[in-house]
Coordinates of C-alpha atoms and ligand atoms in Angstrom, one line a residue:
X1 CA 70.8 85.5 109.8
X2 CA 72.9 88.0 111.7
X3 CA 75.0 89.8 109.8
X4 CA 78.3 92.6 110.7
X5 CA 77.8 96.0 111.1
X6 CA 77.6 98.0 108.4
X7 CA 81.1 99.7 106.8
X8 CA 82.4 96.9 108.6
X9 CA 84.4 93.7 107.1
X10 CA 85.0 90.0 107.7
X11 CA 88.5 88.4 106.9
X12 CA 89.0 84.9 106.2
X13 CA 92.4 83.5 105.8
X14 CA 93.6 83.8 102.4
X15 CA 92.4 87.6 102.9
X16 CA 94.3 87.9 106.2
X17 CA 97.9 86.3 104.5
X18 CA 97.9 88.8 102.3
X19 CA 97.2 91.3 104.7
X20 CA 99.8 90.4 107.1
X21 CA 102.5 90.0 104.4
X22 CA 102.0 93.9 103.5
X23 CA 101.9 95.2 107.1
X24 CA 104.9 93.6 107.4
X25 CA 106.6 94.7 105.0
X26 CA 105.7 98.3 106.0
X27 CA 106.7 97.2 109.7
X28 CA 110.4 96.1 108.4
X29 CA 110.7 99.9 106.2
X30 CA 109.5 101.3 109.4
X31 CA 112.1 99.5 111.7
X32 CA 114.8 100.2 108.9
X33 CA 114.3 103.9 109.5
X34 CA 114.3 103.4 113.4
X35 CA 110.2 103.6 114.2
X36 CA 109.6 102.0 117.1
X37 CA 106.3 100.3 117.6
X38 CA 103.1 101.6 120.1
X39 CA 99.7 101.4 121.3
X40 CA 97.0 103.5 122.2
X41 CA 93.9 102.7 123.8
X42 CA 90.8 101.7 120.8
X43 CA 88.4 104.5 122.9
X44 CA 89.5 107.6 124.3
X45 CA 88.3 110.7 126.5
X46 CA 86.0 112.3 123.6
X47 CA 87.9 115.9 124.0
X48 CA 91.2 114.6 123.0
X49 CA 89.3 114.2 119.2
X50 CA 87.1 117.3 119.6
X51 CA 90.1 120.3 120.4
X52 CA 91.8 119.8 117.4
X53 CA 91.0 116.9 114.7
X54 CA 88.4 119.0 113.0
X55 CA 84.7 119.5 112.2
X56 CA 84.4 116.4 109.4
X57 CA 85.7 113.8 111.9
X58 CA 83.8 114.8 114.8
X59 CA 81.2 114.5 112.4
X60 CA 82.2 111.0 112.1
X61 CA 82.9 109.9 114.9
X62 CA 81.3 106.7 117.6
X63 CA 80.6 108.6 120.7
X64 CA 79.1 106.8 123.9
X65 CA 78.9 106.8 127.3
X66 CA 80.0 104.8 129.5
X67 CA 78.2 103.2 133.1
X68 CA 80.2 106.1 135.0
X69 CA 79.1 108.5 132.6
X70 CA 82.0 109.4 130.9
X71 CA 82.0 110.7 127.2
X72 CA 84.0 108.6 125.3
X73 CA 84.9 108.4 121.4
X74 CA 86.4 105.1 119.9
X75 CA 89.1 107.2 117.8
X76 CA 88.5 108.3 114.6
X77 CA 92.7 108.4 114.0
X78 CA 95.6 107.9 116.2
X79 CA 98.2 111.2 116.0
X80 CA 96.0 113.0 118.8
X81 CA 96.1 109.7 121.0
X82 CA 99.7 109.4 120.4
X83 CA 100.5 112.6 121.3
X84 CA 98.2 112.4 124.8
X85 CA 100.4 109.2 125.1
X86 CA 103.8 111.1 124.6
X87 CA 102.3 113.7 127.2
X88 CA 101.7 110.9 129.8
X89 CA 104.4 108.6 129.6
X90 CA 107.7 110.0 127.7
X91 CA 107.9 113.8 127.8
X92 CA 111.4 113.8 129.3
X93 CA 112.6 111.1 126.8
X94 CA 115.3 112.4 125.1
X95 CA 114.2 113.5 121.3
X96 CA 113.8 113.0 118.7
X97 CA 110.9 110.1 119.3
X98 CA 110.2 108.4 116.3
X99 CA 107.1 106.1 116.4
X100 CA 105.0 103.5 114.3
X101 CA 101.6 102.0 114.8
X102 CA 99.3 99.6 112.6
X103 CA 95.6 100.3 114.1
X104 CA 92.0 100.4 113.7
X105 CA 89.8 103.4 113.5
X106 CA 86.3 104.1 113.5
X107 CA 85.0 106.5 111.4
X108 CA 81.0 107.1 110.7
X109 CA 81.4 107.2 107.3
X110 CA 79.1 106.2 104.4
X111 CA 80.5 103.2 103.6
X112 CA 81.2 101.9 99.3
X113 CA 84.7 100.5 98.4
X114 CA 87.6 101.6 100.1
X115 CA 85.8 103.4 102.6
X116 CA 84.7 101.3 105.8
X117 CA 83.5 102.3 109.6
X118 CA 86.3 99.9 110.7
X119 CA 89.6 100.5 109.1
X120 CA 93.5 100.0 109.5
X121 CA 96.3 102.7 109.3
X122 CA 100.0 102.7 109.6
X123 CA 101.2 105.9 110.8
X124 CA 104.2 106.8 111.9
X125 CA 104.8 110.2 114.3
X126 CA 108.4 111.8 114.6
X127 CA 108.4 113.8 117.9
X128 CA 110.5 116.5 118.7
X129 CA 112.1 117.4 115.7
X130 CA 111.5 120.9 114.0
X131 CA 113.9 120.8 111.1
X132 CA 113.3 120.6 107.1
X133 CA 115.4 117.7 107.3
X134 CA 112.7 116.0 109.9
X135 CA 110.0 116.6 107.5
X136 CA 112.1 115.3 104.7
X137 CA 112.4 112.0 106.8
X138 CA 108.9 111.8 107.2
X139 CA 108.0 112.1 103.2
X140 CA 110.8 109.7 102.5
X141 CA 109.7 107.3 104.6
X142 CA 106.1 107.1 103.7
X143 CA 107.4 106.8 99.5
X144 CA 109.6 104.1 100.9
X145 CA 106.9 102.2 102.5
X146 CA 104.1 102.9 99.6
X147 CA 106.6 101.9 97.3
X148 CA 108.0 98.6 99.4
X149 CA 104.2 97.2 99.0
X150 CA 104.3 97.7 95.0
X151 CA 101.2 100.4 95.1
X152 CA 101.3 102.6 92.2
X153 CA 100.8 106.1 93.3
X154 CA 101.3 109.6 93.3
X155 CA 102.8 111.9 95.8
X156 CA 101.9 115.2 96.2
X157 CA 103.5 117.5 99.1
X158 CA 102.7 120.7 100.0
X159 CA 103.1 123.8 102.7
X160 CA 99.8 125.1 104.7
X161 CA 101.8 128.7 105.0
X162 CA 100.7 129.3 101.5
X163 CA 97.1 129.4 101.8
X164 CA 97.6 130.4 105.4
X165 CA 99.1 133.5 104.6
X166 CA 96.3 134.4 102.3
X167 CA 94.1 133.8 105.0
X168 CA 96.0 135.4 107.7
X169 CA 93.5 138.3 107.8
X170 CA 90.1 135.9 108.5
X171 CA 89.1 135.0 111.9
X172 CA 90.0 131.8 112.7
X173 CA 86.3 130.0 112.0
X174 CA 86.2 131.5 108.7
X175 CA 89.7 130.3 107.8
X176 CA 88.2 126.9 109.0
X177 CA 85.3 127.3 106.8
X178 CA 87.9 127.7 103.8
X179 CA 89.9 125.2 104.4
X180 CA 87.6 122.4 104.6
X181 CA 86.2 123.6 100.8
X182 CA 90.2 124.0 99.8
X183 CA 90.3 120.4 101.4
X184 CA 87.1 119.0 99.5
X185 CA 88.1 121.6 96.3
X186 CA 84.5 122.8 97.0
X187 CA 85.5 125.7 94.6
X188 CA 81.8 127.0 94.7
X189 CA 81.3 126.2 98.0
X190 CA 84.7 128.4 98.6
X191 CA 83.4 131.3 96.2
X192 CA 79.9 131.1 98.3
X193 CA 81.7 131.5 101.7
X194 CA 84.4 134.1 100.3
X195 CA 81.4 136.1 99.7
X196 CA 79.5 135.6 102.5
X197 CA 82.5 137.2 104.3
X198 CA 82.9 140.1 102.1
X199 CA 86.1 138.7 100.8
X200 CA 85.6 137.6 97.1
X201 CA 88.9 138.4 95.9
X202 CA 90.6 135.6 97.8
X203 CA 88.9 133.2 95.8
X204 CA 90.7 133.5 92.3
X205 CA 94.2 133.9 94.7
X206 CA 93.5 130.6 96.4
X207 CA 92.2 128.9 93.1
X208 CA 95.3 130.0 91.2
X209 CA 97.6 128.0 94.6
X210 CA 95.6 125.0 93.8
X211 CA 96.4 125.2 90.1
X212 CA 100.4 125.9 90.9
X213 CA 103.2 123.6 90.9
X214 CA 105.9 125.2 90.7
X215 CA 107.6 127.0 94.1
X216 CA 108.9 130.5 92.9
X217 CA 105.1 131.1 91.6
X218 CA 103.6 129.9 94.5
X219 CA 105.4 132.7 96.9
X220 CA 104.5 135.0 94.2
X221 CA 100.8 134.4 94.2
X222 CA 101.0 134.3 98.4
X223 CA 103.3 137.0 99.4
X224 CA 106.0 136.9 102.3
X225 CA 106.1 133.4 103.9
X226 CA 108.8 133.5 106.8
X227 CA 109.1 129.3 106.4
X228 CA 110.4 130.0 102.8
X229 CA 114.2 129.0 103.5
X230 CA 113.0 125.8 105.5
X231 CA 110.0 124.8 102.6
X232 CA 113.4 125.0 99.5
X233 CA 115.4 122.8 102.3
X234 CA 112.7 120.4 102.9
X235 CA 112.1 120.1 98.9
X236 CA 115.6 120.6 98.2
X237 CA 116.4 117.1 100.5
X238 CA 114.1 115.5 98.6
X239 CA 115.1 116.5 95.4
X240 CA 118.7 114.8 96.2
X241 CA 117.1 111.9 97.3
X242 CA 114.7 111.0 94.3
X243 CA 111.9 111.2 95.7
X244 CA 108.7 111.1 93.3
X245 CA 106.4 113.7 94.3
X246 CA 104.7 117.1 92.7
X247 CA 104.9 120.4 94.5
X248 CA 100.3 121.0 95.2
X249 CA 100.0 124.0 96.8
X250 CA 96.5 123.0 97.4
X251 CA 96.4 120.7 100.2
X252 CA 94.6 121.5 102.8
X253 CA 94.3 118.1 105.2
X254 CA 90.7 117.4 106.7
X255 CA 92.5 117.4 110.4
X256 CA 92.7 120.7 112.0
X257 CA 96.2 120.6 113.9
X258 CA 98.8 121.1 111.0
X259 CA 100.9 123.8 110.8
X260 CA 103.6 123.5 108.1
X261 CA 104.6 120.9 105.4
X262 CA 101.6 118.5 104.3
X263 CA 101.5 115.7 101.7
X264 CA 98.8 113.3 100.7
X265 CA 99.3 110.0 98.4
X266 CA 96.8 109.0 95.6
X267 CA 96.5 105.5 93.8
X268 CA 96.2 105.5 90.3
X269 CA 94.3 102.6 90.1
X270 CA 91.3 103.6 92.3
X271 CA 88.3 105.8 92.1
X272 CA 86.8 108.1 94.3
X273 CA 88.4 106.7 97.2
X274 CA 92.2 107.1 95.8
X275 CA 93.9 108.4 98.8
X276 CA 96.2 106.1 100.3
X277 CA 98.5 108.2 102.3
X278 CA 97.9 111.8 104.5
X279 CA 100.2 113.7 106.8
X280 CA 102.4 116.5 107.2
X281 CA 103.9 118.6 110.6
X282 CA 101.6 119.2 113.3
X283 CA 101.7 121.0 117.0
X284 CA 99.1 118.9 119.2
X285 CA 100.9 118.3 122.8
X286 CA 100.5 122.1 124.2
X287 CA 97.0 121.8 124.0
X288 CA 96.9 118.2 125.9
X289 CA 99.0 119.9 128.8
X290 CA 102.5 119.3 127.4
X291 CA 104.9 121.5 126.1
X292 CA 104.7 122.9 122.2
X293 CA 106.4 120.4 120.9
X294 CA 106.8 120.0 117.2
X295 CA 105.8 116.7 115.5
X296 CA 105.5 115.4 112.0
X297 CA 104.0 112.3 111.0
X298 CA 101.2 110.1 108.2
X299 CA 99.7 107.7 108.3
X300 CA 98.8 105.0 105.5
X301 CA 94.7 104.2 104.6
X302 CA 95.9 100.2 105.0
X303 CA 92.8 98.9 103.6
X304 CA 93.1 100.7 100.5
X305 CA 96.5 99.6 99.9
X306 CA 95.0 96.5 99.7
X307 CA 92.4 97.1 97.2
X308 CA 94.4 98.9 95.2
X309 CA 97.1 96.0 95.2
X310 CA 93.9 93.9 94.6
X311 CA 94.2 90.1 93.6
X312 CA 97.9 90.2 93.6
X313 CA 99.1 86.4 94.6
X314 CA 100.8 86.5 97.5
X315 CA 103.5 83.3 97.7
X316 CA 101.1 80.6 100.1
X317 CA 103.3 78.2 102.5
X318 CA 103.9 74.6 101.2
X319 CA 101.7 72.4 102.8
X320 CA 101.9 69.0 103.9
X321 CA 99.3 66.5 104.9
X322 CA 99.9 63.9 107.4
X323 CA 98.1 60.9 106.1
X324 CA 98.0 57.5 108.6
X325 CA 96.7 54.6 108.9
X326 CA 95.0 54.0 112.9
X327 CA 98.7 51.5 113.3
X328 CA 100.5 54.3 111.7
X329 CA 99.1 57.0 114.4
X330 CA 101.5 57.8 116.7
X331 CA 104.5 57.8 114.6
X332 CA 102.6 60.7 111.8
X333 CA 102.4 62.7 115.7
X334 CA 105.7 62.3 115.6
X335 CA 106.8 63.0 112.2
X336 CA 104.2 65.7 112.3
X337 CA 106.3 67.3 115.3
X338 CA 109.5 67.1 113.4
X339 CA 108.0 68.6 110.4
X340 CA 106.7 71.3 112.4
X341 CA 109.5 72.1 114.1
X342 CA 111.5 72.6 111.1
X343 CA 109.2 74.9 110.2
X344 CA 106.8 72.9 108.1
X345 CA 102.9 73.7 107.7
X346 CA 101.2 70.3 108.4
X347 CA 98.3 69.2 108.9
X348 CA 96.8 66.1 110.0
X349 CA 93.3 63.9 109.5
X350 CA 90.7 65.1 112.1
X351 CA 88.1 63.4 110.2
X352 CA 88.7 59.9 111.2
X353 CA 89.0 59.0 107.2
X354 CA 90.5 56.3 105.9
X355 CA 93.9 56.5 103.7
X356 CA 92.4 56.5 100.5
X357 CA 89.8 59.1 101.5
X358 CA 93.0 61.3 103.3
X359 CA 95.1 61.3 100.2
X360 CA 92.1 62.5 98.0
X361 CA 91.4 65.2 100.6
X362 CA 95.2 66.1 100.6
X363 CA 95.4 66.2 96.7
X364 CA 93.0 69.3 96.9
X365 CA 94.2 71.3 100.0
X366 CA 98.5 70.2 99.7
X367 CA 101.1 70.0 98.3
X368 CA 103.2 66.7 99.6
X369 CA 101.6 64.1 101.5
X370 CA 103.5 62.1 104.0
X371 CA 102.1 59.1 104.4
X372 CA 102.6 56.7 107.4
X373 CA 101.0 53.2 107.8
X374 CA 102.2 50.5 109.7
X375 CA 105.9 50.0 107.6
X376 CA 106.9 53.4 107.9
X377 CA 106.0 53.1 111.7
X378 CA 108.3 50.3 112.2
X379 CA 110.9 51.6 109.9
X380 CA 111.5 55.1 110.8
X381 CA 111.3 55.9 107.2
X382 CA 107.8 58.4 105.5
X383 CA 106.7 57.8 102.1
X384 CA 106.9 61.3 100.9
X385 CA 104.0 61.6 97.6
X386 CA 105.0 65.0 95.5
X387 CA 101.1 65.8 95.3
X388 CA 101.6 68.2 92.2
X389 CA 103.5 65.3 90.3
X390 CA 102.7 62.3 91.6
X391 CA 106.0 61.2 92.6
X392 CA 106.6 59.0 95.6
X393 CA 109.9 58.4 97.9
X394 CA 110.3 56.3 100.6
X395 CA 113.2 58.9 102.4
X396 CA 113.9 59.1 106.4
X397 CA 112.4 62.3 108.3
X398 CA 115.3 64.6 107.3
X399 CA 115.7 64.0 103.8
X400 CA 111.9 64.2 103.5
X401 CA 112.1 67.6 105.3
X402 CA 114.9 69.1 102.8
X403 CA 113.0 67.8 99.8
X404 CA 109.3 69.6 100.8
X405 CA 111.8 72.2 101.1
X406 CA 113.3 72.3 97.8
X407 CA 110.0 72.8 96.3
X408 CA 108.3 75.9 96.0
X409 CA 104.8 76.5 96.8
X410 CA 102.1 75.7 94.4
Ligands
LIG1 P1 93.7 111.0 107.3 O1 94.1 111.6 106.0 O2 92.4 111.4 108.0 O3 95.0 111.4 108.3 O4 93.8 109.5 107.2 C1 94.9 108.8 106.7 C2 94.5 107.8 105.7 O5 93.5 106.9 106.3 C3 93.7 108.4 104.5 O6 94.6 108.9 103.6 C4 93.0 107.2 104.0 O7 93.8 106.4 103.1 C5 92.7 106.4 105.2 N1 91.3 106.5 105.6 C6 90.6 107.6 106.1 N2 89.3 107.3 106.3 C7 89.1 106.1 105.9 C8 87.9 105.2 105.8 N3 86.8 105.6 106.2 N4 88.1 104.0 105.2 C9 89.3 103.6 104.8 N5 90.4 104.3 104.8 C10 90.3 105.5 105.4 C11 95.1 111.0 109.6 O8 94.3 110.2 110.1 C12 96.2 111.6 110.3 N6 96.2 111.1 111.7 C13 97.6 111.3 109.6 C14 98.7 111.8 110.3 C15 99.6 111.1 111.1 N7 99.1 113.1 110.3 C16 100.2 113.2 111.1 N8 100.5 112.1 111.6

């Protein structure tokens, strides 16, 4: 038997409801706030992933060519492909741009819970906008949305000039080389490569950033940061705003392109896989061939939203089987029509059962059956059967349709 890739997953419906509800939930926050919807191509130009996103995605990411021999990545994340996008098509809109996206990516990943080859983010990207109050908006907005879906979580936001500064003196590889152990808090790793570079007494500075949460000791352990009146705006904003969040000095981001504030989400009720949320400010378009614009953005690991939310019931729709007799027919296409277009899930026989066999089928899968036979044909008039209860009315089409109504779902 032929089964899906692997790190990959099948939805059936149930699984896709729930699904759907969430993103659009996040989709409402996001139009709220004045994030407008795009879409980038699934597979891009492999360099638009390999100049900035990193060493760990490259790592991970589906590379093929294609019959004209052209490299080609199917993207790992969308930020760099939105920003190619803004270079293309809207660098003389008037800024700030502030966009959404809900969106597959494909990462080469090995796969366990909560981390798959194939999976969803929503992101949003603010373009355009280099103030403490823009990434304020951004951190607000991604709380807003986590906390919309019901996720319990912790924020945690940060500022890469910390560690930066401590690193100012590396060359820029072996700043890389920390920051991906500072990402992974590969503390031996760190110590290993610290040494390595003749610079071992960086390691118990950086160590002590990751263990800091408070501001005022955080410039003291990294010296003269020139972003230090934007960093107590940007906190500062969110402080009046009460946002949840705790100052990690620590943060590193796997994705090579950020330059100043950075925040990542965890959910409490996952393992190793907890992170639900990444982003922070970013400068990608000069290096695409557009100007240096500054841009802020997240996005939101979708999938494990979901697990995290796990088997929370989400409310079905009410559902009404059609059930006729062969005289009856016609008419239950009728009624069926009505009851549709008033906005009415229902579903006919397309087993060719008889009416007995209908209503058992329909006592499993509904919650009302309408049924139809040759005297509600003639009449005008459904007998409308309360599945749940057993309760039968003979009522005409409207009355039946405000009654299904007045019931919940089961
Ligand atoms: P990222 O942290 O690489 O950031 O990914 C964002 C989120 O995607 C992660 O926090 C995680 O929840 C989810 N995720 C990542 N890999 C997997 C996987 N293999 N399976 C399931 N979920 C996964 C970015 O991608 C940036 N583009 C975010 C951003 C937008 N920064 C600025 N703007």
């Amino acid at each position: 038997m032929l089964q899906k890739p692997r790190g990959t997953r099948d939805f059936l419906p149930d699984e896709m409801e729930a699904r759907r509800t969430i993103e659009w939930q996040m989709r409402e926050v996001a139009r709220r706030w004045g994030y407008r919807e795009v879409c980038t191509p699934e597979f891009e130009d492999l360099e638009l992933f390999t100049m900035r996103s990193g060493e760990g995605i490259i790592e991970e990411m589906y590379v093929f060519e294609d019959k004209g021999g052209r490299k080609l990545a199917l993207r790992p994340e969308i930020t760099a492909a939105v920003i190619r996008m803004y270079i293309n098509e809207a660098k003389v809109a008037p800024k700030p741009l502030r966009w959404c996206y809900f969106a597959d990516c494909f990462r080469y990943e090995r796969p366990q819970k909560g981390r798959y080859r194939q999976f969803w983010q929503f992101g949003v990207e603010l373009i355009g906008a280099d103030t403490a109050l823009a990434d304020a908006e951004i951190i607000m907005l991604a709380a807003e949305m986590l906390n919309t879906t019901g996720v319990t979580y912790e924020l945690k936001v940060g500022h890469l000039s910390f560690m930066k500064n401590l690193l100012k003196n590396l060359e820029p590889p072996a700043q890389r080389k920390v920051m991906a152990h500072m990402d992974k808090k590969d503390f031996d790793g760190l110590k290993a490569s610290l040494e390595s570079i003749e610079k071992p007494d960086l390691g118990n500075s950086l160590i002590s950033l990751v263990g800091c949460h408070d501001l005022a000791e955080a410039f003291e352990i990294a010296g003269t940061i020139p972003e230090k009146g934007r960093i107590h705006q940007t906190i500062n904003i969110l402080d009046a705003a009460g946002v949840d969040y705790s100052l990690n000095f620590g943060i590193a981001r796997g994705l090579d392109y950020y330059t100043g504030m950075v925040f990542e989400g965890f959910a409490q009720n996952l393992g190793a896989e907890n992170q639900i949320l990444g982003g922070g400010a970013y400068r990608l378009a000069h290096l695409f061939g557009g100007d240096d614009v500054a841009s802020c953005g997240f996005a939101i690991g979708f999938d494990r939203v979901m697990v995290s939310l796990g088997e929370t019931q989400q409310r079905k729709d009410t559902i009404v089987a059609i059930v006729c007799t062969n005289e009856g027919r016609n008419r239950a296409l009728e009624v069926a029509r009505i009851f549709r277009a008033a906005g009415i899930r229902s579903e006919m026989d397309l087993m060719e059962r008889g009416l007995g066999a209908q209503l058992a089928h329909a006592s499993k899968s509904a919650d009302f059956a309408i049924v139809i036979g040759q005297r509600e044909a003639e009449s005008g008039n459904v007998t409308l059967k309360n599945l749940h209860s057993g309760e039968q009315k003979t009522l005409d089409p409207a009355s039946a349709i405000a009654e299904v109504g007045l019931h919940g779902a089961r």
